[in-house]
PDB file of C-alpha atoms and ligand atoms in Angstrom:
ATOM      1  CA  UNK A   1     -19.073 -43.882 -28.702  1.00 91.00           C
ATOM      2  CA  UNK A   2     -17.161 -40.889 -30.030  1.00 91.00           C
ATOM      3  CA  UNK A   3     -17.191 -37.309 -28.808  1.00 92.00           C
ATOM      4  CA  UNK A   4     -17.397 -37.981 -25.054  1.00 96.00           C
ATOM      5  CA  UNK A   5     -15.195 -35.775 -22.888  1.00 96.00           C
ATOM      6  CA  UNK A   6     -15.144 -35.532 -19.100  1.00 97.00           C
ATOM      7  CA  UNK A   7     -14.283 -31.833 -19.459  1.00 96.00           C
ATOM      8  CA  UNK A   8     -17.623 -31.044 -21.149  1.00 97.00           C
ATOM      9  CA  UNK A   9     -19.902 -33.908 -20.008  1.00 97.00           C
ATOM     10  CA  UNK A  10     -23.279 -33.036 -18.456  1.00 98.00           C
ATOM     11  CA  UNK A  11     -25.282 -35.093 -15.950  1.00 98.00           C
ATOM     12  CA  UNK A  12     -27.506 -36.131 -18.893  1.00 97.00           C
ATOM     13  CA  UNK A  13     -24.458 -37.406 -20.770  1.00 98.00           C
ATOM     14  CA  UNK A  14     -23.459 -39.517 -17.766  1.00 98.00           C
ATOM     15  CA  UNK A  15     -27.012 -40.863 -17.410  1.00 98.00           C
ATOM     16  CA  UNK A  16     -26.863 -41.903 -21.078  1.00 98.00           C
ATOM     17  CA  UNK A  17     -23.545 -43.708 -20.460  1.00 98.00           C
ATOM     18  CA  UNK A  18     -25.042 -45.586 -17.484  1.00 98.00           C
ATOM     19  CA  UNK A  19     -28.092 -46.574 -19.529  1.00 97.00           C
ATOM     20  CA  UNK A  20     -25.862 -47.815 -22.359  1.00 98.00           C
ATOM     21  CA  UNK A  21     -23.903 -50.001 -19.930  1.00 98.00           C
ATOM     22  CA  UNK A  22     -27.127 -51.421 -18.457  1.00 96.00           C
ATOM     23  CA  UNK A  23     -28.624 -52.238 -21.847  1.00 96.00           C
ATOM     24  CA  UNK A  24     -25.544 -53.230 -23.883  1.00 98.00           C
ATOM     25  CA  UNK A  25     -23.337 -54.428 -20.941  1.00 98.00           C
ATOM     26  CA  UNK A  26     -20.265 -52.937 -22.602  1.00 98.00           C
ATOM     27  CA  UNK A  27     -19.521 -49.456 -23.853  1.00 98.00           C
ATOM     28  CA  UNK A  28     -16.409 -48.233 -25.684  1.00 98.00           C
ATOM     29  CA  UNK A  29     -15.426 -44.555 -25.408  1.00 98.00           C
ATOM     30  CA  UNK A  30     -13.090 -43.532 -28.218  1.00 97.00           C
ATOM     31  CA  UNK A  31     -10.337 -40.877 -28.301  1.00 97.00           C
ATOM     32  CA  UNK A  32      -9.721 -40.700 -24.551  1.00 97.00           C
ATOM     33  CA  UNK A  33      -5.896 -40.580 -24.786  1.00 96.00           C
ATOM     34  CA  UNK A  34      -5.716 -37.147 -23.148  1.00 96.00           C
ATOM     35  CA  UNK A  35      -7.865 -37.945 -20.095  1.00 98.00           C
ATOM     36  CA  UNK A  36      -6.055 -37.058 -16.861  1.00 98.00           C
ATOM     37  CA  UNK A  37      -6.115 -39.359 -13.824  1.00 98.00           C
ATOM     38  CA  UNK A  38      -8.331 -36.747 -12.084  1.00 98.00           C
ATOM     39  CA  UNK A  39     -10.805 -36.859 -14.985  1.00 98.00           C
ATOM     40  CA  UNK A  40     -10.701 -40.655 -15.014  1.00 98.00           C
ATOM     41  CA  UNK A  41     -11.637 -40.665 -11.324  1.00 98.00           C
ATOM     42  CA  UNK A  42     -14.395 -38.129 -12.103  1.00 98.00           C
ATOM     43  CA  UNK A  43     -15.768 -40.485 -14.783  1.00 98.00           C
ATOM     44  CA  UNK A  44     -15.704 -43.318 -12.242  1.00 98.00           C
ATOM     45  CA  UNK A  45     -17.679 -41.314  -9.673  1.00 98.00           C
ATOM     46  CA  UNK A  46     -20.564 -41.104 -12.122  1.00 98.00           C
ATOM     47  CA  UNK A  47     -20.899 -44.889 -11.964  1.00 98.00           C
ATOM     48  CA  UNK A  48     -21.246 -45.129  -8.179  1.00 98.00           C
ATOM     49  CA  UNK A  49     -18.890 -45.289  -5.228  1.00 98.00           C
ATOM     50  CA  UNK A  50     -15.346 -46.032  -6.314  1.00 98.00           C
ATOM     51  CA  UNK A  51     -13.827 -49.073  -4.613  1.00 98.00           C
ATOM     52  CA  UNK A  52      -9.993 -48.921  -4.476  1.00 98.00           C
ATOM     53  CA  UNK A  53      -8.400 -52.353  -4.893  1.00 98.00           C
ATOM     54  CA  UNK A  54      -7.906 -54.003  -1.511  1.00 98.00           C
ATOM     55  CA  UNK A  55      -4.187 -54.683  -2.175  1.00 97.00           C
ATOM     56  CA  UNK A  56      -2.208 -51.457  -2.438  1.00 96.00           C
ATOM     57  CA  UNK A  57       0.509 -52.991  -4.640  1.00 97.00           C
ATOM     58  CA  UNK A  58      -1.978 -52.316  -7.465  1.00 98.00           C
ATOM     59  CA  UNK A  59      -2.555 -48.643  -6.627  1.00 98.00           C
ATOM     60  CA  UNK A  60      -1.623 -45.728  -8.847  1.00 98.00           C
ATOM     61  CA  UNK A  61       1.077 -43.823  -6.876  1.00 96.00           C
ATOM     62  CA  UNK A  62      -0.998 -40.608  -6.677  1.00 97.00           C
ATOM     63  CA  UNK A  63      -4.557 -41.933  -7.068  1.00 98.00           C
ATOM     64  CA  UNK A  64      -5.293 -45.052  -4.999  1.00 98.00           C
ATOM     65  CA  UNK A  65      -8.721 -45.251  -6.674  1.00 98.00           C
ATOM     66  CA  UNK A  66      -6.900 -46.337  -9.849  1.00 98.00           C
ATOM     67  CA  UNK A  67      -5.765 -49.954 -10.241  1.00 98.00           C
ATOM     68  CA  UNK A  68      -2.645 -50.194 -12.396  1.00 98.00           C
ATOM     69  CA  UNK A  69      -1.725 -53.212 -14.483  1.00 98.00           C
ATOM     70  CA  UNK A  70       1.770 -52.662 -15.840  1.00 97.00           C
ATOM     71  CA  UNK A  71       5.256 -54.112 -16.188  1.00 97.00           C
ATOM     72  CA  UNK A  72       6.894 -50.670 -15.790  1.00 97.00           C
ATOM     73  CA  UNK A  73       8.665 -49.174 -12.784  1.00 96.00           C
ATOM     74  CA  UNK A  74       9.203 -45.665 -11.548  1.00 93.00           C
ATOM     75  CA  UNK A  75      12.585 -45.144  -9.850  1.00 92.00           C
ATOM     76  CA  UNK A  76      12.869 -48.865  -9.201  1.00 91.00           C
ATOM     77  CA  UNK A  77       9.380 -49.099  -7.672  1.00 92.00           C
ATOM     78  CA  UNK A  78       6.999 -51.296  -9.694  1.00 95.00           C
ATOM     79  CA  UNK A  79       3.996 -49.435 -11.094  1.00 96.00           C
ATOM     80  CA  UNK A  80       1.075 -51.714 -10.320  1.00 97.00           C
ATOM     81  CA  UNK A  81       1.185 -55.443 -11.077  1.00 98.00           C
ATOM     82  CA  UNK A  82       2.059 -57.046 -14.428  1.00 97.00           C
ATOM     83  CA  UNK A  83      -0.157 -59.392 -16.487  1.00 96.00           C
ATOM     84  CA  UNK A  84      -3.245 -59.254 -14.286  1.00 98.00           C
ATOM     85  CA  UNK A  85      -6.529 -61.013 -14.890  1.00 98.00           C
ATOM     86  CA  UNK A  86      -5.364 -63.796 -17.200  1.00 97.00           C
ATOM     87  CA  UNK A  87      -8.190 -66.115 -16.165  1.00 98.00           C
ATOM     88  CA  UNK A  88     -11.982 -66.065 -16.440  1.00 98.00           C
ATOM     89  CA  UNK A  89     -13.480 -63.973 -13.647  1.00 98.00           C
ATOM     90  CA  UNK A  90     -15.664 -61.100 -12.662  1.00 98.00           C
ATOM     91  CA  UNK A  91     -13.904 -58.421 -10.580  1.00 98.00           C
ATOM     92  CA  UNK A  92     -14.171 -58.923  -6.794  1.00 98.00           C
ATOM     93  CA  UNK A  93     -16.253 -62.086  -7.073  1.00 98.00           C
ATOM     94  CA  UNK A  94     -14.399 -63.243  -3.967  1.00 98.00           C
ATOM     95  CA  UNK A  95     -15.617 -60.221  -1.957  1.00 98.00           C
ATOM     96  CA  UNK A  96     -18.743 -60.011   0.180  1.00 96.00           C
ATOM     97  CA  UNK A  97     -19.852 -57.169  -2.036  1.00 96.00           C
ATOM     98  CA  UNK A  98     -18.625 -57.612  -5.603  1.00 97.00           C
ATOM     99  CA  UNK A  99     -18.298 -54.709  -8.030  1.00 98.00           C
ATOM    100  CA  UNK A 100     -21.026 -53.393 -10.320  1.00 98.00           C
ATOM    101  CA  UNK A 101     -19.040 -51.617 -13.007  1.00 98.00           C
ATOM    102  CA  UNK A 102     -15.478 -51.817 -14.335  1.00 98.00           C
ATOM    103  CA  UNK A 103     -13.938 -48.929 -16.265  1.00 98.00           C
ATOM    104  CA  UNK A 104     -10.778 -49.839 -18.109  1.00 98.00           C
ATOM    105  CA  UNK A 105      -8.362 -47.506 -19.904  1.00 97.00           C
ATOM    106  CA  UNK A 106      -5.480 -48.764 -21.972  1.00 94.00           C
ATOM    107  CA  UNK A 107      -2.677 -46.220 -21.383  1.00 96.00           C
ATOM    108  CA  UNK A 108       0.325 -47.843 -23.083  1.00 96.00           C
ATOM    109  CA  UNK A 109      -0.518 -50.432 -25.717  1.00 96.00           C
ATOM    110  CA  UNK A 110       2.073 -53.117 -26.467  1.00 94.00           C
ATOM    111  CA  UNK A 111       2.676 -54.144 -30.076  1.00 91.00           C
ATOM    112  CA  UNK A 112       0.498 -57.022 -31.271  1.00 88.00           C
ATOM    113  CA  UNK A 113      -2.841 -57.971 -29.808  1.00 88.00           C
ATOM    114  CA  UNK A 114      -3.855 -56.682 -26.364  1.00 92.00           C
ATOM    115  CA  UNK A 115      -7.467 -57.258 -25.478  1.00 96.00           C
ATOM    116  CA  UNK A 116     -10.078 -58.675 -23.161  1.00 98.00           C
ATOM    117  CA  UNK A 117     -12.254 -61.704 -23.790  1.00 98.00           C
ATOM    118  CA  UNK A 118     -15.834 -61.415 -22.536  1.00 98.00           C
ATOM    119  CA  UNK A 119     -18.707 -63.842 -21.983  1.00 99.00           C
ATOM    120  CA  UNK A 120     -22.250 -62.591 -21.389  1.00 98.00           C
ATOM    121  CA  UNK A 121     -23.456 -64.780 -18.504  1.00 98.00           C
ATOM    122  CA  UNK A 122     -27.078 -63.615 -18.960  1.00 98.00           C
ATOM    123  CA  UNK A 123     -27.024 -65.106 -22.453  1.00 98.00           C
ATOM    124  CA  UNK A 124     -25.342 -68.231 -21.141  1.00 98.00           C
ATOM    125  CA  UNK A 125     -28.005 -68.697 -18.459  1.00 98.00           C
ATOM    126  CA  UNK A 126     -30.866 -68.032 -20.891  1.00 98.00           C
ATOM    127  CA  UNK A 127     -29.578 -70.745 -23.240  1.00 98.00           C
ATOM    128  CA  UNK A 128     -29.056 -73.431 -20.577  1.00 98.00           C
ATOM    129  CA  UNK A 129     -31.325 -76.479 -20.636  1.00 98.00           C
ATOM    130  CA  UNK A 130     -34.202 -76.004 -18.148  1.00 98.00           C
ATOM    131  CA  UNK A 131     -32.842 -78.791 -15.931  1.00 97.00           C
ATOM    132  CA  UNK A 132     -29.437 -77.128 -15.541  1.00 98.00           C
ATOM    133  CA  UNK A 133     -31.139 -73.789 -14.812  1.00 98.00           C
ATOM    134  CA  UNK A 134     -33.061 -75.372 -11.949  1.00 97.00           C
ATOM    135  CA  UNK A 135     -29.966 -77.061 -10.561  1.00 98.00           C
ATOM    136  CA  UNK A 136     -28.041 -73.769 -10.705  1.00 98.00           C
ATOM    137  CA  UNK A 137     -30.856 -71.783  -9.046  1.00 97.00           C
ATOM    138  CA  UNK A 138     -30.866 -74.244  -6.149  1.00 96.00           C
ATOM    139  CA  UNK A 139     -27.178 -73.800  -5.305  1.00 97.00           C
ATOM    140  CA  UNK A 140     -24.951 -71.090  -3.904  1.00 97.00           C
ATOM    141  CA  UNK A 141     -21.303 -70.702  -4.880  1.00 97.00           C
ATOM    142  CA  UNK A 142     -18.108 -70.106  -2.913  1.00 98.00           C
ATOM    143  CA  UNK A 143     -15.536 -67.848  -4.568  1.00 98.00           C
ATOM    144  CA  UNK A 144     -11.891 -67.309  -3.611  1.00 98.00           C
ATOM    145  CA  UNK A 145      -8.972 -65.193  -4.828  1.00 98.00           C
ATOM    146  CA  UNK A 146      -6.451 -67.761  -3.599  1.00 97.00           C
ATOM    147  CA  UNK A 147      -5.487 -69.325  -6.946  1.00 97.00           C
ATOM    148  CA  UNK A 148      -4.722 -65.920  -8.451  1.00 98.00           C
ATOM    149  CA  UNK A 149      -3.392 -63.927  -5.515  1.00 98.00           C
ATOM    150  CA  UNK A 150      -0.100 -62.428  -6.739  1.00 97.00           C
ATOM    151  CA  UNK A 151       2.921 -62.725  -4.443  1.00 95.00           C
ATOM    152  CA  UNK A 152       3.928 -59.163  -3.501  1.00 95.00           C
ATOM    153  CA  UNK A 153       7.517 -57.866  -3.617  1.00 92.00           C
ATOM    154  CA  UNK A 154       7.554 -57.714   0.216  1.00 92.00           C
ATOM    155  CA  UNK A 155       6.528 -61.403   0.450  1.00 96.00           C
ATOM    156  CA  UNK A 156       9.934 -62.596  -0.745  1.00 95.00           C
ATOM    157  CA  UNK A 157      11.512 -64.887   1.932  1.00 97.00           C
ATOM    158  CA  UNK A 158       8.237 -65.149   3.861  1.00 98.00           C
ATOM    159  CA  UNK A 159       7.045 -68.700   4.562  1.00 98.00           C
ATOM    160  CA  UNK A 160       4.396 -69.637   1.984  1.00 97.00           C
ATOM    161  CA  UNK A 161       2.110 -71.025   4.701  1.00 97.00           C
ATOM    162  CA  UNK A 162       2.124 -67.672   6.453  1.00 98.00           C
ATOM    163  CA  UNK A 163       1.270 -65.834   3.219  1.00 97.00           C
ATOM    164  CA  UNK A 164      -1.573 -68.285   2.533  1.00 97.00           C
ATOM    165  CA  UNK A 165      -2.954 -67.819   6.074  1.00 98.00           C
ATOM    166  CA  UNK A 166      -2.857 -64.072   5.561  1.00 98.00           C
ATOM    167  CA  UNK A 167      -4.672 -64.326   2.210  1.00 98.00           C
ATOM    168  CA  UNK A 168      -7.378 -66.440   3.842  1.00 97.00           C
ATOM    169  CA  UNK A 169      -7.734 -63.976   6.737  1.00 98.00           C
ATOM    170  CA  UNK A 170      -7.726 -60.780   4.637  1.00 98.00           C
ATOM    171  CA  UNK A 171      -9.844 -62.081   1.750  1.00 98.00           C
ATOM    172  CA  UNK A 172     -11.883 -65.055   2.993  1.00 98.00           C
ATOM    173  CA  UNK A 173     -14.069 -66.799   0.416  1.00 98.00           C
ATOM    174  CA  UNK A 174     -17.408 -65.178  -0.436  1.00 98.00           C
ATOM    175  CA  UNK A 175     -20.729 -66.930  -0.973  1.00 97.00           C
ATOM    176  CA  UNK A 176     -23.196 -65.698  -3.597  1.00 97.00           C
ATOM    177  CA  UNK A 177     -26.180 -67.136  -5.382  1.00 97.00           C
ATOM    178  CA  UNK A 178     -25.113 -69.239  -8.354  1.00 98.00           C
ATOM    179  CA  UNK A 179     -27.811 -67.355 -10.254  1.00 98.00           C
ATOM    180  CA  UNK A 180     -27.688 -63.648  -9.447  1.00 98.00           C
ATOM    181  CA  UNK A 181     -30.611 -61.369 -10.317  1.00 98.00           C
ATOM    182  CA  UNK A 182     -29.554 -58.085 -11.928  1.00 98.00           C
ATOM    183  CA  UNK A 183     -31.012 -55.261  -9.801  1.00 97.00           C
ATOM    184  CA  UNK A 184     -31.581 -52.931 -12.772  1.00 96.00           C
ATOM    185  CA  UNK A 185     -32.630 -55.250 -15.604  1.00 96.00           C
ATOM    186  CA  UNK A 186     -34.083 -58.096 -13.509  1.00 97.00           C
ATOM    187  CA  UNK A 187     -32.199 -60.604 -15.667  1.00 98.00           C
ATOM    188  CA  UNK A 188     -30.819 -63.836 -14.273  1.00 98.00           C
ATOM    189  CA  UNK A 189     -27.023 -64.140 -14.470  1.00 98.00           C
ATOM    190  CA  UNK A 190     -25.077 -67.381 -14.159  1.00 98.00           C
ATOM    191  CA  UNK A 191     -22.528 -66.072 -11.643  1.00 98.00           C
ATOM    192  CA  UNK A 192     -19.636 -68.542 -11.750  1.00 98.00           C
ATOM    193  CA  UNK A 193     -16.109 -68.264 -13.085  1.00 99.00           C
ATOM    194  CA  UNK A 194     -13.292 -70.660 -13.787  1.00 98.00           C
ATOM    195  CA  UNK A 195     -10.779 -68.456 -11.930  1.00 98.00           C
ATOM    196  CA  UNK A 196     -12.576 -67.582  -8.717  1.00 98.00           C
ATOM    197  CA  UNK A 197     -15.440 -70.047  -8.148  1.00 98.00           C
ATOM    198  CA  UNK A 198     -14.085 -72.730  -5.842  1.00 98.00           C
ATOM    199  CA  UNK A 199     -17.127 -74.937  -5.316  1.00 98.00           C
ATOM    200  CA  UNK A 200     -20.915 -74.961  -5.203  1.00 98.00           C
ATOM    201  CA  UNK A 201     -22.848 -75.346  -1.964  1.00 97.00           C
ATOM    202  CA  UNK A 202     -26.110 -77.299  -1.914  1.00 96.00           C
ATOM    203  CA  UNK A 203     -25.679 -78.661  -5.445  1.00 96.00           C
ATOM    204  CA  UNK A 204     -27.614 -81.820  -6.201  1.00 88.00           C
ATOM    205  CA  UNK A 205     -24.585 -83.559  -7.670  1.00 95.00           C
ATOM    206  CA  UNK A 206     -20.823 -83.354  -8.134  1.00 93.00           C
ATOM    207  CA  UNK A 207     -19.886 -82.002 -11.522  1.00 97.00           C
ATOM    208  CA  UNK A 208     -22.551 -79.281 -11.684  1.00 98.00           C
ATOM    209  CA  UNK A 209     -19.961 -76.480 -11.498  1.00 98.00           C
ATOM    210  CA  UNK A 210     -17.954 -78.151 -14.254  1.00 98.00           C
ATOM    211  CA  UNK A 211     -21.061 -78.506 -16.447  1.00 98.00           C
ATOM    212  CA  UNK A 212     -22.010 -74.848 -15.921  1.00 98.00           C
ATOM    213  CA  UNK A 213     -18.493 -73.617 -16.712  1.00 98.00           C
ATOM    214  CA  UNK A 214     -18.378 -75.913 -19.743  1.00 98.00           C
ATOM    215  CA  UNK A 215     -21.733 -74.609 -21.026  1.00 98.00           C
ATOM    216  CA  UNK A 216     -20.528 -71.011 -20.596  1.00 98.00           C
ATOM    217  CA  UNK A 217     -17.432 -71.467 -22.776  1.00 98.00           C
ATOM    218  CA  UNK A 218     -15.003 -70.714 -19.942  1.00 98.00           C
ATOM    219  CA  UNK A 219     -13.269 -74.095 -20.243  1.00 98.00           C
ATOM    220  CA  UNK A 220     -12.486 -73.596 -23.935  1.00 98.00           C
ATOM    221  CA  UNK A 221      -8.734 -73.010 -23.977  1.00 97.00           C
ATOM    222  CA  UNK A 222      -8.836 -72.220 -27.721  1.00 97.00           C
ATOM    223  CA  UNK A 223     -11.184 -69.253 -27.054  1.00 98.00           C
ATOM    224  CA  UNK A 224     -13.321 -70.235 -30.039  1.00 98.00           C
ATOM    225  CA  UNK A 225     -16.511 -71.009 -28.100  1.00 98.00           C
ATOM    226  CA  UNK A 226     -19.368 -68.986 -29.660  1.00 98.00           C
ATOM    227  CA  UNK A 227     -20.087 -67.278 -26.301  1.00 98.00           C
ATOM    228  CA  UNK A 228     -16.620 -65.680 -26.276  1.00 98.00           C
ATOM    229  CA  UNK A 229     -16.214 -62.173 -27.680  1.00 98.00           C
ATOM    230  CA  UNK A 230     -12.759 -60.560 -27.934  1.00 98.00           C
ATOM    231  CA  UNK A 231     -12.327 -56.823 -27.688  1.00 98.00           C
ATOM    232  CA  UNK A 232      -8.853 -55.751 -28.862  1.00 96.00           C
ATOM    233  CA  UNK A 233      -7.839 -52.286 -27.707  1.00 96.00           C
ATOM    234  CA  UNK A 234      -7.109 -49.381 -29.971  1.00 95.00           C
ATOM    235  CA  UNK A 235      -5.107 -46.411 -28.667  1.00 94.00           C
ATOM    236  CA  UNK A 236      -7.154 -44.058 -26.500  1.00 96.00           C
ATOM    237  CA  UNK A 237     -10.050 -46.382 -25.744  1.00 97.00           C
ATOM    238  CA  UNK A 238     -11.874 -46.607 -22.438  1.00 98.00           C
ATOM    239  CA  UNK A 239     -14.098 -49.646 -22.044  1.00 98.00           C
ATOM    240  CA  UNK A 240     -16.866 -49.683 -19.425  1.00 98.00           C
ATOM    241  CA  UNK A 241     -18.659 -52.916 -18.607  1.00 98.00           C
ATOM    242  CA  UNK A 242     -21.332 -54.451 -16.438  1.00 98.00           C
ATOM    243  CA  UNK A 243     -19.308 -56.551 -14.021  1.00 98.00           C
ATOM    244  CA  UNK A 244     -22.395 -58.465 -12.828  1.00 98.00           C
ATOM    245  CA  UNK A 245     -23.425 -59.758 -16.244  1.00 98.00           C
ATOM    246  CA  UNK A 246     -20.049 -60.346 -17.898  1.00 98.00           C
ATOM    247  CA  UNK A 247     -17.081 -62.478 -17.037  1.00 98.00           C
ATOM    248  CA  UNK A 248     -13.783 -61.491 -18.626  1.00 98.00           C
ATOM    249  CA  UNK A 249     -10.263 -62.786 -19.221  1.00 98.00           C
ATOM    250  CA  UNK A 250      -7.284 -60.660 -20.195  1.00 98.00           C
ATOM    251  CA  UNK A 251      -5.401 -61.236 -23.425  1.00 97.00           C
ATOM    252  CA  UNK A 252      -1.915 -59.891 -22.772  1.00 95.00           C
ATOM    253  CA  UNK A 253       0.821 -59.274 -25.293  1.00 93.00           C
ATOM    254  CA  UNK A 254       2.708 -62.332 -26.472  1.00 93.00           C
ATOM    255  CA  UNK A 255       5.866 -60.464 -25.416  1.00 94.00           C
ATOM    256  CA  UNK A 256       5.866 -60.016 -21.604  1.00 93.00           C
ATOM    257  CA  UNK A 257       8.725 -57.493 -21.829  1.00 95.00           C
ATOM    258  CA  UNK A 258       6.924 -55.043 -24.152  1.00 96.00           C
ATOM    259  CA  UNK A 259       6.032 -51.918 -22.108  1.00 97.00           C
ATOM    260  CA  UNK A 260       2.336 -51.908 -21.231  1.00 97.00           C
ATOM    261  CA  UNK A 261       0.050 -50.054 -18.853  1.00 97.00           C
ATOM    262  CA  UNK A 262      -3.668 -49.959 -18.146  1.00 97.00           C
ATOM    263  CA  UNK A 263      -5.700 -48.065 -15.573  1.00 98.00           C
ATOM    264  CA  UNK A 264      -8.903 -49.381 -14.044  1.00 98.00           C
ATOM    265  CA  UNK A 265     -11.598 -47.996 -11.793  1.00 98.00           C
ATOM    266  CA  UNK A 266     -14.309 -50.120 -10.225  1.00 98.00           C
ATOM    267  CA  UNK A 267     -17.509 -49.076  -8.477  1.00 98.00           C
ATOM    268  CA  UNK A 268     -20.519 -50.234  -6.534  1.00 98.00           C
ATOM    269  CA  UNK A 269     -23.591 -48.577  -7.991  1.00 97.00           C
ATOM    270  CA  UNK A 270     -25.829 -48.320  -4.909  1.00 95.00           C
ATOM    271  CA  UNK A 271     -28.109 -51.198  -5.903  1.00 96.00           C
ATOM    272  CA  UNK A 272     -27.748 -54.495  -4.059  1.00 96.00           C
ATOM    273  CA  UNK A 273     -25.287 -56.666  -5.987  1.00 97.00           C
ATOM    274  CA  UNK A 274     -27.965 -59.352  -6.302  1.00 97.00           C
ATOM    275  CA  UNK A 275     -31.600 -58.226  -6.258  1.00 96.00           C
ATOM    276  CA  UNK A 276     -32.603 -61.663  -4.985  1.00 93.00           C
ATOM    277  CA  UNK A 277     -30.400 -61.419  -1.909  1.00 81.00           C
ATOM    278  CA  UNK A 278     -30.193 -58.350   0.275  1.00 55.00           C
ATOM    279  CA  UNK A 279     -26.873 -56.939   1.386  1.00 44.00           C
ATOM    280  CA  UNK A 280     -27.608 -57.828   5.026  1.00 52.00           C
ATOM    281  CA  UNK A 281     -28.193 -61.438   4.047  1.00 65.00           C
ATOM    282  CA  UNK A 282     -24.949 -61.521   2.076  1.00 53.00           C
ATOM    283  CA  UNK A 283     -23.003 -60.389   5.104  1.00 49.00           C
ATOM    284  CA  UNK A 284     -24.549 -63.050   7.292  1.00 56.00           C
ATOM    285  CA  UNK A 285     -23.833 -66.143   5.208  1.00 51.00           C
TER     286      UNK A 285
HETATM  287  O1  7UC B 301      -3.733 -59.551 -10.343  1.00 51.71           O
HETATM  288  C1  7UC B 301      -4.871 -59.867 -10.709  1.00 51.71           C
HETATM  289  O2  7UC B 301      -5.051 -60.661 -11.637  1.00 51.71           O
HETATM  290  C2  7UC B 301      -6.028 -59.224 -10.000  1.00 51.71           C
HETATM  291  C3  7UC B 301      -7.085 -60.239  -9.636  1.00 51.71           C
HETATM  292  C4  7UC B 301      -6.591 -61.269  -8.639  1.00 51.71           C
HETATM  293  N1  7UC B 301      -8.258 -59.602  -9.050  1.00 51.71           N
HETATM  294  C5  7UC B 301      -9.034 -58.725  -9.874  1.00 51.71           C
HETATM  295  C6  7UC B 301     -10.370 -58.374  -9.210  1.00 51.71           C
HETATM  296  O3  7UC B 301     -10.738 -57.214  -9.114  1.00 51.71           O
HETATM  297  O4  7UC B 301     -11.089 -59.270  -8.846  1.00 51.71           O
HETATM  298 FE1   FE B 302     -10.630 -58.229 -14.069  1.00 51.71          FE
END
């Protein structure tokens, strides 16, 4: 979409953006290079309550609502965390209440290809054989950040066991339905990811998680599976996506030293994450 500007946007414009994200799952706003952090936060507020990342190593120095992925430093202090999200996931899958919407702004683009791979997990579920659908509906899934928790600068010289215990205490695994019902569209979403889903609970057989991930395209290391769509960023783009329906995987620059920076805001939209399971139930699993 061209022509959007936070400085002139009306409530109707924001409603149209939200509708586009619900119907198309992903929306690209062009020519946003001049957006200020304050305006970016303002944009985020129109998609629900902003959830700052739970680890403050990722925070923008002046705006904790903004998650920074970057390999740059300011006065020797790292700005955010480099090379984040290089694995299939949905943001905050490991949390009791995962996120509804992700808003992603590429601030400094490295040379070469920098993008995000997406898979529409509504499509994936719709195309599963009926038998696999039934097996998935019958199970719940346990998700954990542990494989992708990034060691923080202040963790150096700490015993690894202590760090692991802390990760498990601060971000214990979450349990969600393996098939989540979208609260706005009513669609069924296969809610599993290669990066965060640790195991299924109540599955009829071993290997179900593997079969579901395989069917989704998330195990294809060549990224040529027909479910996979790559969005490569152009300067000034902001991409907004439905974090319930899509899983994503970052494509970082081939050169890890090339300066790069992206800003991200995530929200909960006020609907239950999963229409089939109330928030109270989620907190009591
Ligand atoms: O550093 C990262 O790759 C961040 C990841 C562990 N979590 C992203 C999220 O919101 O779930
Ligand atoms: Fe992510």
